[in-house]
């Protein structure tokens, strides 16, 4: 284990740990906030360092955060980093980074985010755009010649908390809170690897990434206005594939997708008519959610609209991502998901990556329900 510190000055913010004090102690505590914050954080990090085989990165500007980092030698032959962003509030975000196969000093930097909410970005890595693809039965990987890291540096991040290999408490249950965590992670990553800060930065995602990507980009854009040169992020573009961005617009077309797509109708005429009749009330509920954002307006809207506009399609057993095919044996319709979970749960793979969560799951129902109950939709 190697510990690295950067000798710059910065303010210290007290973490979220609770300490019970009398009113007479309050003034003294306020005068010694910096010391308390450092002590709390040091205890957390020292515990993490004990069984970590790679480097542990600190920076004085971010006293409540550290990065545990390793250099795995699987999946691709390029330089890689994997590990965790750790915070003093017991949050541990897993990442896996791959340098470009082209010119990493000049090629763009891409942050990739899968959706859910609660689904791991390892899905994008091992079955979509990543440097390798998991093999059948999950016994290994093969090189993907069409990977995005042919011409880009690509970072796959498991967020929000308790998605994929990320772990900790409390659960994050809204996109805005998730954006704070991601921004802090990027700052610490670029502090350690400043050459990547100079290249163009792009955020891409899919599905619930239609929420994440715009919000994270907004956070970076607003923060850049007052950022120093060594904190500025060179944001150039965002991209969303098959994203849930605006339910008020998108849910209006679910019946047409199921019943009037260019392939062939998936549902019966009666089911199509029933879906169409449900649209106006669904849209009124969504509009109420938009007007008065809370769990009391948004959660009922999501539950109702999903039941009447997604449920009929799901009950057919057809793949919601490909109307031509039946779902596979996995809940997410693709058998490769099961292969991916088997591969990432192998002890030697977990050791190589430095993962600490007990079991990898491609998607977390708990995280998904947490966002739903919070009205983040």
PDB file of C-alpha atoms in Angstrom, residues 76-273:
ATOM      1  CA  UNK A  76      -7.549  -4.825 -22.271  1.00  0.00           C
ATOM      2  CA  UNK A  77      -3.805  -4.224 -22.594  1.00  0.00           C
ATOM      3  CA  UNK A  78      -4.034  -0.425 -22.215  1.00  0.00           C
ATOM      4  CA  UNK A  79      -3.313   1.406 -18.947  1.00  0.00           C
ATOM      5  CA  UNK A  80      -6.216   0.964 -16.553  1.00  0.00           C
ATOM      6  CA  UNK A  81      -7.260   2.193 -13.133  1.00  0.00           C
ATOM      7  CA  UNK A  82      -9.951   0.744 -10.896  1.00  0.00           C
ATOM      8  CA  UNK A  83     -10.957   1.333  -7.321  1.00  0.00           C
ATOM      9  CA  UNK A  84     -13.116   3.527  -5.128  1.00  0.00           C
ATOM     10  CA  UNK A  85     -13.861   7.129  -4.372  1.00  0.00           C
ATOM     11  CA  UNK A  86     -14.357   7.157  -0.587  1.00  0.00           C
ATOM     12  CA  UNK A  87     -16.037   9.950   1.366  1.00  0.00           C
ATOM     13  CA  UNK A  88     -16.285  10.698   5.074  1.00  0.00           C
ATOM     14  CA  UNK A  89     -20.034  10.115   4.923  1.00  0.00           C
ATOM     15  CA  UNK A  90     -19.527   6.378   4.240  1.00  0.00           C
ATOM     16  CA  UNK A  91     -19.904   6.480   0.451  1.00  0.00           C
ATOM     17  CA  UNK A  92     -17.711   4.289  -1.725  1.00  0.00           C
ATOM     18  CA  UNK A  93     -18.088   4.648  -5.507  1.00  0.00           C
ATOM     19  CA  UNK A  94     -16.500   2.038  -7.764  1.00  0.00           C
ATOM     20  CA  UNK A  95     -14.896   3.025 -11.070  1.00  0.00           C
ATOM     21  CA  UNK A  96     -12.960   1.348 -13.891  1.00  0.00           C
ATOM     22  CA  UNK A  97     -10.991   3.535 -16.285  1.00  0.00           C
ATOM     23  CA  UNK A  98      -9.332   2.661 -19.612  1.00  0.00           C
ATOM     24  CA  UNK A  99      -6.899   4.803 -21.550  1.00  0.00           C
ATOM     25  CA  UNK A 100      -7.430   5.306 -25.256  1.00  0.00           C
ATOM     26  CA  UNK A 101      -5.871   2.788 -27.619  1.00  0.00           C
ATOM     27  CA  UNK A 102      -5.057   5.762 -29.829  1.00  0.00           C
ATOM     28  CA  UNK A 103      -3.457   8.876 -28.333  1.00  0.00           C
ATOM     29  CA  UNK A 104      -4.518   9.153 -24.669  1.00  0.00           C
ATOM     30  CA  UNK A 105      -2.843  12.542 -24.233  1.00  0.00           C
ATOM     31  CA  UNK A 106      -4.980  14.085 -26.993  1.00  0.00           C
ATOM     32  CA  UNK A 107      -8.052  11.864 -27.323  1.00  0.00           C
ATOM     33  CA  UNK A 108     -11.218  12.958 -25.471  1.00  0.00           C
ATOM     34  CA  UNK A 109     -12.245  11.795 -22.016  1.00  0.00           C
ATOM     35  CA  UNK A 110     -15.675  10.134 -21.771  1.00  0.00           C
ATOM     36  CA  UNK A 111     -17.634   9.452 -18.585  1.00  0.00           C
ATOM     37  CA  UNK A 112     -20.106   6.614 -19.189  1.00  0.00           C
ATOM     38  CA  UNK A 113     -23.201   6.103 -17.009  1.00  0.00           C
ATOM     39  CA  UNK A 114     -25.754   3.315 -17.238  1.00  0.00           C
ATOM     40  CA  UNK A 115     -29.267   3.967 -15.994  1.00  0.00           C
ATOM     41  CA  UNK A 116     -31.845   2.202 -13.870  1.00  0.00           C
ATOM     42  CA  UNK A 117     -31.673   4.084 -11.604  1.00  0.00           C
ATOM     43  CA  UNK A 118     -29.477   1.589  -9.804  1.00  0.00           C
ATOM     44  CA  UNK A 119     -27.862  -0.254 -12.725  1.00  0.00           C
ATOM     45  CA  UNK A 120     -24.126  -0.758 -12.944  1.00  0.00           C
ATOM     46  CA  UNK A 121     -22.020   0.870 -15.647  1.00  0.00           C
ATOM     47  CA  UNK A 122     -20.196  -2.468 -15.895  1.00  0.00           C
ATOM     48  CA  UNK A 123     -23.124  -3.377 -18.177  1.00  0.00           C
ATOM     49  CA  UNK A 124     -21.952  -0.765 -20.657  1.00  0.00           C
ATOM     50  CA  UNK A 125     -18.376  -1.943 -20.225  1.00  0.00           C
ATOM     51  CA  UNK A 126     -18.881  -5.684 -20.720  1.00  0.00           C
ATOM     52  CA  UNK A 127     -21.787  -5.880 -23.183  1.00  0.00           C
ATOM     53  CA  UNK A 128     -21.947  -2.573 -25.044  1.00  0.00           C
ATOM     54  CA  UNK A 129     -19.133  -0.063 -25.625  1.00  0.00           C
ATOM     55  CA  UNK A 130     -16.293  -1.235 -23.408  1.00  0.00           C
ATOM     56  CA  UNK A 131     -12.836  -2.584 -24.303  1.00  0.00           C
ATOM     57  CA  UNK A 132     -13.865  -6.204 -23.759  1.00  0.00           C
ATOM     58  CA  UNK A 133     -16.987  -8.321 -23.928  1.00  0.00           C
ATOM     59  CA  UNK A 134     -17.836 -11.019 -21.425  1.00  0.00           C
ATOM     60  CA  UNK A 135     -17.828 -14.509 -22.917  1.00  0.00           C
ATOM     61  CA  UNK A 136     -20.690 -16.965 -22.727  1.00  0.00           C
ATOM     62  CA  UNK A 137     -21.036 -18.575 -19.297  1.00  0.00           C
ATOM     63  CA  UNK A 138     -18.952 -15.769 -17.765  1.00  0.00           C
ATOM     64  CA  UNK A 139     -15.639 -17.592 -17.852  1.00  0.00           C
ATOM     65  CA  UNK A 140     -13.620 -14.731 -19.348  1.00  0.00           C
ATOM     66  CA  UNK A 141     -13.606 -11.804 -21.751  1.00  0.00           C
ATOM     67  CA  UNK A 142     -12.631 -11.116 -25.357  1.00  0.00           C
ATOM     68  CA  UNK A 143     -11.378  -7.880 -26.896  1.00  0.00           C
ATOM     69  CA  UNK A 144     -14.007  -5.583 -28.419  1.00  0.00           C
ATOM     70  CA  UNK A 145     -12.454  -4.027 -31.542  1.00  0.00           C
ATOM     71  CA  UNK A 146     -15.298  -1.510 -31.713  1.00  0.00           C
ATOM     72  CA  UNK A 147     -14.814  -0.186 -28.185  1.00  0.00           C
ATOM     73  CA  UNK A 148     -15.079   3.532 -27.597  1.00  0.00           C
ATOM     74  CA  UNK A 149     -11.590   3.486 -26.154  1.00  0.00           C
ATOM     75  CA  UNK A 150     -10.280   2.959 -29.670  1.00  0.00           C
ATOM     76  CA  UNK A 151     -10.262   6.770 -29.786  1.00  0.00           C
ATOM     77  CA  UNK A 152     -11.199   7.960 -26.284  1.00  0.00           C
ATOM     78  CA  UNK A 153     -10.236   7.614 -22.638  1.00  0.00           C
ATOM     79  CA  UNK A 154     -13.316   6.051 -21.030  1.00  0.00           C
ATOM     80  CA  UNK A 155     -14.338   6.019 -17.359  1.00  0.00           C
ATOM     81  CA  UNK A 156     -17.128   3.672 -16.218  1.00  0.00           C
ATOM     82  CA  UNK A 157     -18.621   4.737 -12.880  1.00  0.00           C
ATOM     83  CA  UNK A 158     -21.019   2.789 -10.663  1.00  0.00           C
ATOM     84  CA  UNK A 159     -23.428   5.361  -9.271  1.00  0.00           C
ATOM     85  CA  UNK A 160     -25.598   6.217  -7.443  1.00  0.00           C
ATOM     86  CA  UNK A 161     -24.494   4.637  -4.193  1.00  0.00           C
ATOM     87  CA  UNK A 162     -25.105   0.867  -3.878  1.00  0.00           C
ATOM     88  CA  UNK A 163     -25.232   0.361  -7.633  1.00  0.00           C
ATOM     89  CA  UNK A 164     -22.952  -2.377  -8.969  1.00  0.00           C
ATOM     90  CA  UNK A 165     -19.763  -2.555  -6.892  1.00  0.00           C
ATOM     91  CA  UNK A 166     -20.416   0.775  -5.111  1.00  0.00           C
ATOM     92  CA  UNK A 167     -21.465   0.530  -1.477  1.00  0.00           C
ATOM     93  CA  UNK A 168     -22.154   2.515   1.683  1.00  0.00           C
ATOM     94  CA  UNK A 169     -24.864   4.443   3.466  1.00  0.00           C
ATOM     95  CA  UNK A 170     -27.168   6.257   3.352  1.00  0.00           C
ATOM     96  CA  UNK A 171     -28.635   5.452  -0.033  1.00  0.00           C
ATOM     97  CA  UNK A 172     -28.660   8.267  -2.578  1.00  0.00           C
ATOM     98  CA  UNK A 173     -32.197   8.623  -3.911  1.00  0.00           C
ATOM     99  CA  UNK A 174     -32.165  11.650  -6.186  1.00  0.00           C
ATOM    100  CA  UNK A 175     -30.246  12.841  -9.213  1.00  0.00           C
ATOM    101  CA  UNK A 176     -29.109  16.152  -7.699  1.00  0.00           C
ATOM    102  CA  UNK A 177     -27.429  14.420  -4.742  1.00  0.00           C
ATOM    103  CA  UNK A 178     -25.809  11.969  -7.142  1.00  0.00           C
ATOM    104  CA  UNK A 179     -24.387  14.871  -9.168  1.00  0.00           C
ATOM    105  CA  UNK A 180     -22.591  16.235  -6.075  1.00  0.00           C
ATOM    106  CA  UNK A 181     -20.880  12.883  -5.571  1.00  0.00           C
ATOM    107  CA  UNK A 182     -19.868  12.536  -9.218  1.00  0.00           C
ATOM    108  CA  UNK A 183     -18.452  16.068  -9.373  1.00  0.00           C
ATOM    109  CA  UNK A 184     -16.314  15.448  -6.286  1.00  0.00           C
ATOM    110  CA  UNK A 185     -15.038  12.218  -7.779  1.00  0.00           C
ATOM    111  CA  UNK A 186     -14.047  13.903 -11.051  1.00  0.00           C
ATOM    112  CA  UNK A 187     -12.148  16.627  -9.227  1.00  0.00           C
ATOM    113  CA  UNK A 188     -10.132  14.133  -7.216  1.00  0.00           C
ATOM    114  CA  UNK A 189      -9.466  11.956 -10.277  1.00  0.00           C
ATOM    115  CA  UNK A 190      -8.212  14.911 -12.312  1.00  0.00           C
ATOM    116  CA  UNK A 191      -6.071  16.114  -9.421  1.00  0.00           C
ATOM    117  CA  UNK A 192      -4.215  12.809  -9.542  1.00  0.00           C
ATOM    118  CA  UNK A 193      -4.155  12.600 -13.354  1.00  0.00           C
ATOM    119  CA  UNK A 194      -4.007  16.245 -14.534  1.00  0.00           C
ATOM    120  CA  UNK A 195      -3.187  15.396 -18.167  1.00  0.00           C
ATOM    121  CA  UNK A 196      -6.757  14.163 -18.649  1.00  0.00           C
ATOM    122  CA  UNK A 197      -8.150  17.497 -17.447  1.00  0.00           C
ATOM    123  CA  UNK A 198      -6.776  19.242 -20.532  1.00  0.00           C
ATOM    124  CA  UNK A 199      -8.538  17.095 -23.133  1.00  0.00           C
ATOM    125  CA  UNK A 200     -12.189  17.445 -24.148  1.00  0.00           C
ATOM    126  CA  UNK A 201     -14.609  16.007 -21.586  1.00  0.00           C
ATOM    127  CA  UNK A 202     -17.896  14.361 -22.575  1.00  0.00           C
ATOM    128  CA  UNK A 203     -20.677  12.690 -20.555  1.00  0.00           C
ATOM    129  CA  UNK A 204     -22.671   9.888 -22.161  1.00  0.00           C
ATOM    130  CA  UNK A 205     -25.337   7.586 -20.788  1.00  0.00           C
ATOM    131  CA  UNK A 206     -28.460   5.610 -21.535  1.00  0.00           C
ATOM    132  CA  UNK A 207     -31.904   4.911 -20.066  1.00  0.00           C
ATOM    133  CA  UNK A 208     -32.097   6.803 -16.738  1.00  0.00           C
ATOM    134  CA  UNK A 209     -28.945   8.489 -17.944  1.00  0.00           C
ATOM    135  CA  UNK A 210     -31.476  10.824 -19.534  1.00  0.00           C
ATOM    136  CA  UNK A 211     -31.767  12.238 -16.010  1.00  0.00           C
ATOM    137  CA  UNK A 212     -28.158  11.835 -14.885  1.00  0.00           C
ATOM    138  CA  UNK A 213     -26.322  13.239 -17.891  1.00  0.00           C
ATOM    139  CA  UNK A 214     -28.054  16.651 -18.158  1.00  0.00           C
ATOM    140  CA  UNK A 215     -27.967  17.175 -14.380  1.00  0.00           C
ATOM    141  CA  UNK A 216     -24.302  16.235 -14.061  1.00  0.00           C
ATOM    142  CA  UNK A 217     -23.411  18.454 -17.016  1.00  0.00           C
ATOM    143  CA  UNK A 218     -25.336  21.333 -15.452  1.00  0.00           C
ATOM    144  CA  UNK A 219     -23.424  20.874 -12.197  1.00  0.00           C
ATOM    145  CA  UNK A 220     -20.101  21.020 -14.046  1.00  0.00           C
ATOM    146  CA  UNK A 221     -21.190  23.984 -16.169  1.00  0.00           C
ATOM    147  CA  UNK A 222     -22.292  26.017 -13.134  1.00  0.00           C
ATOM    148  CA  UNK A 223     -19.217  25.063 -11.103  1.00  0.00           C
ATOM    149  CA  UNK A 224     -16.915  26.044 -13.973  1.00  0.00           C
ATOM    150  CA  UNK A 225     -18.108  29.645 -13.710  1.00  0.00           C
ATOM    151  CA  UNK A 226     -16.160  30.137 -10.479  1.00  0.00           C
ATOM    152  CA  UNK A 227     -13.579  27.398 -10.860  1.00  0.00           C
ATOM    153  CA  UNK A 228      -9.851  27.997 -10.748  1.00  0.00           C
ATOM    154  CA  UNK A 229      -7.837  26.792 -13.766  1.00  0.00           C
ATOM    155  CA  UNK A 230      -6.829  23.604 -11.983  1.00  0.00           C
ATOM    156  CA  UNK A 231     -10.466  22.839 -11.068  1.00  0.00           C
ATOM    157  CA  UNK A 232     -12.046  23.663 -14.429  1.00  0.00           C
ATOM    158  CA  UNK A 233     -13.487  20.671 -16.321  1.00  0.00           C
ATOM    159  CA  UNK A 234     -13.282  20.976 -20.103  1.00  0.00           C
ATOM    160  CA  UNK A 235     -16.918  19.978 -20.760  1.00  0.00           C
ATOM    161  CA  UNK A 236     -17.630  19.827 -24.507  1.00  0.00           C
ATOM    162  CA  UNK A 237     -20.754  17.707 -25.053  1.00  0.00           C
ATOM    163  CA  UNK A 238     -23.300  15.308 -23.616  1.00  0.00           C
ATOM    164  CA  UNK A 239     -25.091  12.379 -25.220  1.00  0.00           C
ATOM    165  CA  UNK A 240     -28.041  10.195 -24.215  1.00  0.00           C
ATOM    166  CA  UNK A 241     -29.109   6.951 -25.857  1.00  0.00           C
ATOM    167  CA  UNK A 242     -32.656   5.631 -25.446  1.00  0.00           C
ATOM    168  CA  UNK A 243     -32.980   7.898 -22.428  1.00  0.00           C
ATOM    169  CA  UNK A 244     -35.791   8.718 -20.038  1.00  0.00           C
ATOM    170  CA  UNK A 245     -35.562  12.494 -20.134  1.00  0.00           C
ATOM    171  CA  UNK A 246     -39.107  13.890 -20.167  1.00  0.00           C
ATOM    172  CA  UNK A 247     -41.885  11.410 -19.259  1.00  0.00           C
ATOM    173  CA  UNK A 248     -44.585  13.968 -20.104  1.00  0.00           C
ATOM    174  CA  UNK A 249     -43.541  13.820 -23.754  1.00  0.00           C
ATOM    175  CA  UNK A 250     -42.243  10.269 -23.963  1.00  0.00           C
ATOM    176  CA  UNK A 251     -45.080   8.348 -22.295  1.00  0.00           C
ATOM    177  CA  UNK A 252     -47.476   9.794 -24.866  1.00  0.00           C
ATOM    178  CA  UNK A 253     -45.815   7.597 -27.498  1.00  0.00           C
ATOM    179  CA  UNK A 254     -45.622   4.296 -25.641  1.00  0.00           C
ATOM    180  CA  UNK A 255     -48.876   3.008 -27.199  1.00  0.00           C
ATOM    181  CA  UNK A 256     -47.606   3.879 -30.681  1.00  0.00           C
ATOM    182  CA  UNK A 257     -44.322   2.080 -30.056  1.00  0.00           C
ATOM    183  CA  UNK A 258     -46.153  -1.072 -28.939  1.00  0.00           C
ATOM    184  CA  UNK A 259     -48.914  -0.911 -31.555  1.00  0.00           C
ATOM    185  CA  UNK A 260     -47.692   1.073 -34.577  1.00  0.00           C
ATOM    186  CA  UNK A 261     -43.962   0.448 -34.795  1.00  0.00           C
ATOM    187  CA  UNK A 262     -42.331  -0.204 -38.166  1.00  0.00           C
ATOM    188  CA  UNK A 263     -41.807  -3.895 -37.406  1.00  0.00           C
ATOM    189  CA  UNK A 264     -45.250  -5.119 -36.352  1.00  0.00           C
ATOM    190  CA  UNK A 265     -47.720  -4.570 -33.478  1.00  0.00           C
ATOM    191  CA  UNK A 266     -46.831  -6.368 -30.276  1.00  0.00           C
ATOM    192  CA  UNK A 267     -50.227  -6.032 -28.561  1.00  0.00           C
ATOM    193  CA  UNK A 268     -53.801  -6.843 -29.479  1.00  0.00           C
ATOM    194  CA  UNK A 269     -56.113  -4.090 -30.745  1.00  0.00           C
ATOM    195  CA  UNK A 270     -58.035  -4.080 -27.466  1.00  0.00           C
ATOM    196  CA  UNK A 271     -54.843  -3.732 -25.427  1.00  0.00           C
ATOM    197  CA  UNK A 272     -53.689  -0.906 -27.688  1.00  0.00           C
ATOM    198  CA  UNK A 273     -56.985   0.948 -27.222  1.00  0.00           C
TER     199      UNK A 273
END
